[in-house]
Short mmCIF file of C-alpha atoms in Angstrom, two decimals:
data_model
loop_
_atom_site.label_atom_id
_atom_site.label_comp_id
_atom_site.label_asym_id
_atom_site.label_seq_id
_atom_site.Cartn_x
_atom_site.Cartn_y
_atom_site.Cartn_z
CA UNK A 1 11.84 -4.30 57.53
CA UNK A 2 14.25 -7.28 56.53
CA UNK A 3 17.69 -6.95 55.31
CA UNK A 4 16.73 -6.47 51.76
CA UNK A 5 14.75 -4.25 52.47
CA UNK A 6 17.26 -2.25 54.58
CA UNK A 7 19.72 -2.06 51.71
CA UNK A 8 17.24 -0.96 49.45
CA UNK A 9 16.36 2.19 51.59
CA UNK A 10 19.93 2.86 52.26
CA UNK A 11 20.95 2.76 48.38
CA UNK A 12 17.71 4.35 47.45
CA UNK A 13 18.83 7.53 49.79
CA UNK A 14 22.09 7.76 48.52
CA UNK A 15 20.56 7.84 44.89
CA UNK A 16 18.53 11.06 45.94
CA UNK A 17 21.17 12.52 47.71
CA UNK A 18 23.13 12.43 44.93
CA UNK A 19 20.52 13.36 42.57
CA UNK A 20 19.75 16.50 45.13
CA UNK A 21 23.43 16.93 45.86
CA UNK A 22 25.61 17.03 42.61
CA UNK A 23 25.04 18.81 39.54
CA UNK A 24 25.42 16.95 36.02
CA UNK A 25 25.98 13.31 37.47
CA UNK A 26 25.87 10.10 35.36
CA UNK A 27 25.57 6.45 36.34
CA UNK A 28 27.87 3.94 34.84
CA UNK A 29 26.35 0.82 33.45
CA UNK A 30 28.66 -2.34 32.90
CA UNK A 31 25.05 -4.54 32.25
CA UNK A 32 26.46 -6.76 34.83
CA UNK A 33 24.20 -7.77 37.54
CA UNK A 34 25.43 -5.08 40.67
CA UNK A 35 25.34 -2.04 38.41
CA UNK A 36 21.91 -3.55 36.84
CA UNK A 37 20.47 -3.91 40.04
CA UNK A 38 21.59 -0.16 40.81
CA UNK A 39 19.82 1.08 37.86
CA UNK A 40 16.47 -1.45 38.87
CA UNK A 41 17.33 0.82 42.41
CA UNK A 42 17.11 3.89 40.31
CA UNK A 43 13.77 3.21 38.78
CA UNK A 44 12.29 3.16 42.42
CA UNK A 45 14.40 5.60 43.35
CA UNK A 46 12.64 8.18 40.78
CA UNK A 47 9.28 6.21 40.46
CA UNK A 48 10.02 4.85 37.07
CA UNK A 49 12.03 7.03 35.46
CA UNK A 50 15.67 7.22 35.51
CA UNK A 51 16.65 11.09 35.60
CA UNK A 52 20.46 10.52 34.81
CA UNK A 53 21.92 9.54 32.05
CA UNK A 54 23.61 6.10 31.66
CA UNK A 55 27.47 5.63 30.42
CA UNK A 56 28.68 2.26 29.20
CA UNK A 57 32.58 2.18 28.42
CA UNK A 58 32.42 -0.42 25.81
CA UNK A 59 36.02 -1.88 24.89
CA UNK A 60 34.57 -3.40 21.43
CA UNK A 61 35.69 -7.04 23.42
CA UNK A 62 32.32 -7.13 25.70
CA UNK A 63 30.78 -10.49 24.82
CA UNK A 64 27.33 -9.46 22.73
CA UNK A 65 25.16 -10.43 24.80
CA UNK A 66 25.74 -7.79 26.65
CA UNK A 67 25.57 -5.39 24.55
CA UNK A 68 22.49 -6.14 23.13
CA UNK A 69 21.33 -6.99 26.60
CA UNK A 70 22.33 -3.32 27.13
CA UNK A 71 20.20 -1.55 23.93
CA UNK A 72 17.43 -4.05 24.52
CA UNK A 73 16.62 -2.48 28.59
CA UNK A 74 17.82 0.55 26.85
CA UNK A 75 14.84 0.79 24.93
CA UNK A 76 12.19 -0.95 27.24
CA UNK A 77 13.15 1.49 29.81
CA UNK A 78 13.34 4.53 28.09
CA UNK A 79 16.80 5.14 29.27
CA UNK A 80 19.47 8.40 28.44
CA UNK A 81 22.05 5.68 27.35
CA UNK A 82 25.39 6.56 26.38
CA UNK A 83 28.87 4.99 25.60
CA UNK A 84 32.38 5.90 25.23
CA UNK A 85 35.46 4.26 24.03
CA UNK A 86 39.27 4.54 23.35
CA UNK A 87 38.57 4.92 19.51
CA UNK A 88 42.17 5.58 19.11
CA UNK A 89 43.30 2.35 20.86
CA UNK A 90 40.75 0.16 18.70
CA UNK A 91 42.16 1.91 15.36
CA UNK A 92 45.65 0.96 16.48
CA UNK A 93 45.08 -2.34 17.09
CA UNK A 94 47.14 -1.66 20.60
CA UNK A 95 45.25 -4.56 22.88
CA UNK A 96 45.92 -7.54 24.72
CA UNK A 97 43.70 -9.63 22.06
CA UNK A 98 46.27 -7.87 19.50
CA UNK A 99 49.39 -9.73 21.67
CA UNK A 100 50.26 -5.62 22.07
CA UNK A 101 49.79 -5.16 25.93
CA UNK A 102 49.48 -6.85 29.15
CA UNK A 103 45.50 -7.40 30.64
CA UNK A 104 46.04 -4.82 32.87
CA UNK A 105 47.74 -2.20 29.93
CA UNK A 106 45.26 -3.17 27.36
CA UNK A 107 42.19 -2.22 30.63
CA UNK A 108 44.30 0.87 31.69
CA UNK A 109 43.50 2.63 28.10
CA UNK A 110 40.30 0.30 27.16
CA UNK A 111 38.70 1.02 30.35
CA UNK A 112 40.89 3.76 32.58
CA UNK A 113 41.40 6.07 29.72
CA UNK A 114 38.19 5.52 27.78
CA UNK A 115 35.78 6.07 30.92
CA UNK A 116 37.98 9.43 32.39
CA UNK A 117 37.94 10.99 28.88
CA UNK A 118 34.49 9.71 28.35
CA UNK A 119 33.21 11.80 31.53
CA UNK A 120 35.58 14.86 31.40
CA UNK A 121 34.14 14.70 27.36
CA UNK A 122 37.72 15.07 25.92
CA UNK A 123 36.67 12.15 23.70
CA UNK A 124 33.43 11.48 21.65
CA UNK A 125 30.66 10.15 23.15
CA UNK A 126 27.59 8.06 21.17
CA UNK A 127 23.75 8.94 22.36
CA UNK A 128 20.95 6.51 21.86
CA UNK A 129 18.09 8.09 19.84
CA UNK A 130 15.19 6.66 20.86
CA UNK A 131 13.32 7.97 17.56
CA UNK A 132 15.59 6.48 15.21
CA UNK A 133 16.87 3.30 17.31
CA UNK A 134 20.58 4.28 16.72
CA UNK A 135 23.31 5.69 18.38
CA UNK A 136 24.84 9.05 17.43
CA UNK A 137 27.79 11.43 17.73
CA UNK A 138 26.69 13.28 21.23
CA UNK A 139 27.23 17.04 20.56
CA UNK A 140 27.10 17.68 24.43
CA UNK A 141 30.69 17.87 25.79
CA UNK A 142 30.02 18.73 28.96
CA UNK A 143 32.13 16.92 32.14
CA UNK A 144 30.11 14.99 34.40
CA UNK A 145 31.07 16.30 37.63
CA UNK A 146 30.10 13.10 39.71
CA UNK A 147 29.69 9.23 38.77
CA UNK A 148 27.35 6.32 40.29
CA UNK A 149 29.26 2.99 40.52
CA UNK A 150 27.88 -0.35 41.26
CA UNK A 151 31.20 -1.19 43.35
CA UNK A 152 30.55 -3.54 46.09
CA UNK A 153 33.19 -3.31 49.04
CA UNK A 154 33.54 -7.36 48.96
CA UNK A 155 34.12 -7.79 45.40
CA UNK A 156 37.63 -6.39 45.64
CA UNK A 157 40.54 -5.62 47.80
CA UNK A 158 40.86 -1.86 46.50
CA UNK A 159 37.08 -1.23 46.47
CA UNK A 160 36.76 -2.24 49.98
CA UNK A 161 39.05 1.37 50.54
CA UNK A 162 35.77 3.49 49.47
CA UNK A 163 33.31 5.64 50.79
CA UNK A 164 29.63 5.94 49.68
CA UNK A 165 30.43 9.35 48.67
CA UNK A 166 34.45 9.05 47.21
CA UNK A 167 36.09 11.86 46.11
CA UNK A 168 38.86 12.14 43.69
CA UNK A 169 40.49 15.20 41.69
CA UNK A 170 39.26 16.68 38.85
CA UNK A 171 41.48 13.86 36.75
CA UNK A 172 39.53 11.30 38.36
CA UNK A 173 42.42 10.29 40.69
CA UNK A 174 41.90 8.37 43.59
CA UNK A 175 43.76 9.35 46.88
CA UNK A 176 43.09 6.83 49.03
CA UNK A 177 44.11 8.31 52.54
CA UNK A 178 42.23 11.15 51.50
CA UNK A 179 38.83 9.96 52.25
CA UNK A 180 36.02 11.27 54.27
CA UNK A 181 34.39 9.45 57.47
CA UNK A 182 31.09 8.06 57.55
CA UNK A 183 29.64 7.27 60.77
CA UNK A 184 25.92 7.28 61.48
CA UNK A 185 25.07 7.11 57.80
CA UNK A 186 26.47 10.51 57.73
CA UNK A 187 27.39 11.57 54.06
CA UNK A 188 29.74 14.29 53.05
CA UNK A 189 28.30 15.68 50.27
CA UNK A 190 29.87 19.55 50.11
CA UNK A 191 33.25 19.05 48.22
CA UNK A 192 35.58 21.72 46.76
CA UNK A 193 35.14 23.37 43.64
CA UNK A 194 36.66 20.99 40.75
CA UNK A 195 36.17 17.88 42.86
CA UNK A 196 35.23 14.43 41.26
CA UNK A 197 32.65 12.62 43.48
CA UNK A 198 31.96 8.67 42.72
CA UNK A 199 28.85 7.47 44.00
CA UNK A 200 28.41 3.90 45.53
CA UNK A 201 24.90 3.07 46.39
CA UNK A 202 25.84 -1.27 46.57
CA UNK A 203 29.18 -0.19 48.74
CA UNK A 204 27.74 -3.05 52.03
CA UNK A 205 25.85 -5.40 50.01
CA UNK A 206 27.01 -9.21 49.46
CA UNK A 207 27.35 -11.35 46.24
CA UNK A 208 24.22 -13.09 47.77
CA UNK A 209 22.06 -9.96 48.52
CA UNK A 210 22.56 -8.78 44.83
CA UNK A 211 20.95 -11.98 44.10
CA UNK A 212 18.53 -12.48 46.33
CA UNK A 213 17.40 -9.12 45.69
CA UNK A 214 17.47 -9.82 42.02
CA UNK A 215 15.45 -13.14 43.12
CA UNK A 216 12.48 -10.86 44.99
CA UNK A 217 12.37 -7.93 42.33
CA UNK A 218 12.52 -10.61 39.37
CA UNK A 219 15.10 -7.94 37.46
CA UNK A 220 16.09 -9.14 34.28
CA UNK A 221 19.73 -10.65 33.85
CA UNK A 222 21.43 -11.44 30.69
CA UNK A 223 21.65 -14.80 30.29
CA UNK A 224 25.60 -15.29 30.94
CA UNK A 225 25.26 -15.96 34.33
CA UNK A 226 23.08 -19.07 34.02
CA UNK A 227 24.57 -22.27 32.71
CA UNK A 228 23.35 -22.93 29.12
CA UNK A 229 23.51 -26.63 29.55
CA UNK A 230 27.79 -27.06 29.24
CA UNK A 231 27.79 -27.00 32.83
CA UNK A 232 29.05 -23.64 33.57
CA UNK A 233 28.24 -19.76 33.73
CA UNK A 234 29.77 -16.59 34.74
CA UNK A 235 29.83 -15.02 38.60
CA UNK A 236 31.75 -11.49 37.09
CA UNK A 237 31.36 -10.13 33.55
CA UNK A 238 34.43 -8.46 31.43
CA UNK A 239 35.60 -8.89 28.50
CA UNK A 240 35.32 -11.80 26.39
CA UNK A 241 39.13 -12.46 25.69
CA UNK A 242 39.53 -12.03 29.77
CA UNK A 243 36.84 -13.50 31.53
CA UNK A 244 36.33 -17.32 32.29
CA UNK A 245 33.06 -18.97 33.40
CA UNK A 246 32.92 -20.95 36.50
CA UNK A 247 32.13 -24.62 36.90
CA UNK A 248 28.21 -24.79 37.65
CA UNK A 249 25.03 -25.81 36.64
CA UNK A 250 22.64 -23.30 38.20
CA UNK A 251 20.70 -22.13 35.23
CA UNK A 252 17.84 -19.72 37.28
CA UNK A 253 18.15 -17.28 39.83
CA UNK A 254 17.16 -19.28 42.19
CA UNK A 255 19.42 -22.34 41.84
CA UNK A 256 22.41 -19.16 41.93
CA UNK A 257 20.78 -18.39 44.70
CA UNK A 258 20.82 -21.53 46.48
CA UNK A 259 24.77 -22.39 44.87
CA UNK A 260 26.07 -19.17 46.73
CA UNK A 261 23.96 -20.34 49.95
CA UNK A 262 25.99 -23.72 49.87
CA UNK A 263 29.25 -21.93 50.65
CA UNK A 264 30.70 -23.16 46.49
CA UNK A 265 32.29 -20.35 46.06
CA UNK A 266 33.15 -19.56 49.54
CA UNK A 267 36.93 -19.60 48.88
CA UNK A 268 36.55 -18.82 45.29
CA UNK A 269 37.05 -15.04 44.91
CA UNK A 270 34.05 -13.15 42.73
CA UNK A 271 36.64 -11.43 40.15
CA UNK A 272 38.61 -15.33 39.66
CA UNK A 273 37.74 -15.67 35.98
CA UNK A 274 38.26 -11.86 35.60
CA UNK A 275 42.27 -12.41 34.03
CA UNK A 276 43.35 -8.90 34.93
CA UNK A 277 42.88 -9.61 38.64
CA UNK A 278 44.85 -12.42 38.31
CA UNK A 279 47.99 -10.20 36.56
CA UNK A 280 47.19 -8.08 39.92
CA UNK A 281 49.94 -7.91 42.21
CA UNK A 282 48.77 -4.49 43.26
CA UNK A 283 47.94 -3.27 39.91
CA UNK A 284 44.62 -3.13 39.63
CA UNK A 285 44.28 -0.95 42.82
CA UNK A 286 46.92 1.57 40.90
CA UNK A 287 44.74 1.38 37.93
CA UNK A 288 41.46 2.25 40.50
CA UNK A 289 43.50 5.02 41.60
CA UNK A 290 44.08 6.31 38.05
CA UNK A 291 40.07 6.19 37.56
CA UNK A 292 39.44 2.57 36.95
CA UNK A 293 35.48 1.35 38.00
#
């Protein structure tokens, strides 16, 4: 058993032990590459089919690729998809493309607010009818008592702090000294009544086993994070007013592949073009702790 292969029984266990574990769970779907490989995981994980329904919080700024990216595996898959967004926010015109908030106010109600209210269904949430190709109002309210997240632990100070299995309260906030030991791949699983569990299946895997992984399971991409021929493409996905593209000219998996094996990006944190990271200074941790992905 190699590495890969390692990682993909670990994340494959903690899918079923969620599954097993937690009643009415969802999995959150960005379309970026970790939380697409986590739903590829899924597939094997339930021998095709994907048992839990999929939530996209889409801010209306996603570039559309994705989103049709999104619909397009959303379809070919057969996939519960669902998405959620700050409706309210939108109508307003209260962004950071409007000149009305900061990056990280305008992803504190575009993405905090939308994906807690989306999950505790406080707001409305759109269902993808497979029958008529559409999405519709969802009638079912219900919270979703659990999340799985594509986080990676080396993607980002803050999500470095988590736990496969991460608890938070029922308002989906994060206490960070309030987190469970793992040892021994050792999961706790049996939470209190009205407890919050996120789920992260990708917690110890790299930047470079996502894509190698991706390389040896040939999973479909969208096609943002190969160059197009202006010599550059995109390492992390946001946003289209907040996200830059990296210098490069690796247009295939494998030429990513063999980029990140160079040592490139090396000193070149993952989240660099992502501009709310960069307005950080300990904010986006506060906004994790609030319920951000």
């Amino acid at each position: 058993m190699d590495h890969l292969d390692k990682l993909e029984s670990r994340s494959i266990h903690i899918l079923r032990e969620a599954y097993s574990e937690f009643n009415n769970i969802c999995m959150l779907w960005s379309v970026g590459k970790d939380s697409t490989v986590m739903l590829w995981l899924a597939r094997k994980a339930f021998f095709g089919h994907v048992p839990i329904p999929l939530v996209h919080i889409d801010t209306s700024y996603m570039i559309p690729e994705m989103i049709e990216h999104r619909d397009k595996l959303a379809k070919k898959w057969n996939l519960d998809m669902i998405y959620g967004q700050d409706e309210e926010t939108l109508a307003a015109g209260e962004t950071f493309p409007e000149g009305k908030l900061s990056h990280l106010e305008c992803c504190g109600r575009l993405k905090t607010d939308a994906l807690k209210n989306t999950l505790n269904g406080n707001w409305r949430r759109y269902r993808y009818n497979h029958n008529k190709d559409e999405y519709e109002l969802d009638s079912n309210r219900e919270p979703y008592t659990g999340v799985i997240v594509g986080a990676r632990a080396d993607e980002e100070g803050s999500r470095s702090k988590e736990r496969y299995f991460s608890p938070r309260d029922r308002n989906n906030d994060w206490d960070i000294g309030d987190q469970p030991p793992e040892f021994w791949d050792q999961y706790k699983t049996d939470f209190a009544p009205g407890t919050h569990v996120r789920i992260h299946p990708l917690l110890d895997w790299t930047e470079l086993d996502v894509w190698e992984y991706i390389q040896r399971e040939k999973i479909p991409m969208v096609s943002l994070y190969f160059d197009q021929g202006e010599g550059k493409r995109y390492r992390s996905l946001g946003c289209a007013p907040c996200t830059e593209p990296v210098e490069s000219t690796a247009s295939t998996v494998d030429e990513v592949v063999e980029e990140l094996k160079t040592g490139k990006f090396a000193n070149v944190a993952e989240r660099d073009g992502r501009a709310q990271d960069k307005e950080d200074g300990g904010g986006l941790e506060e906004l994790r702790k609030d319920g951000y992905m």
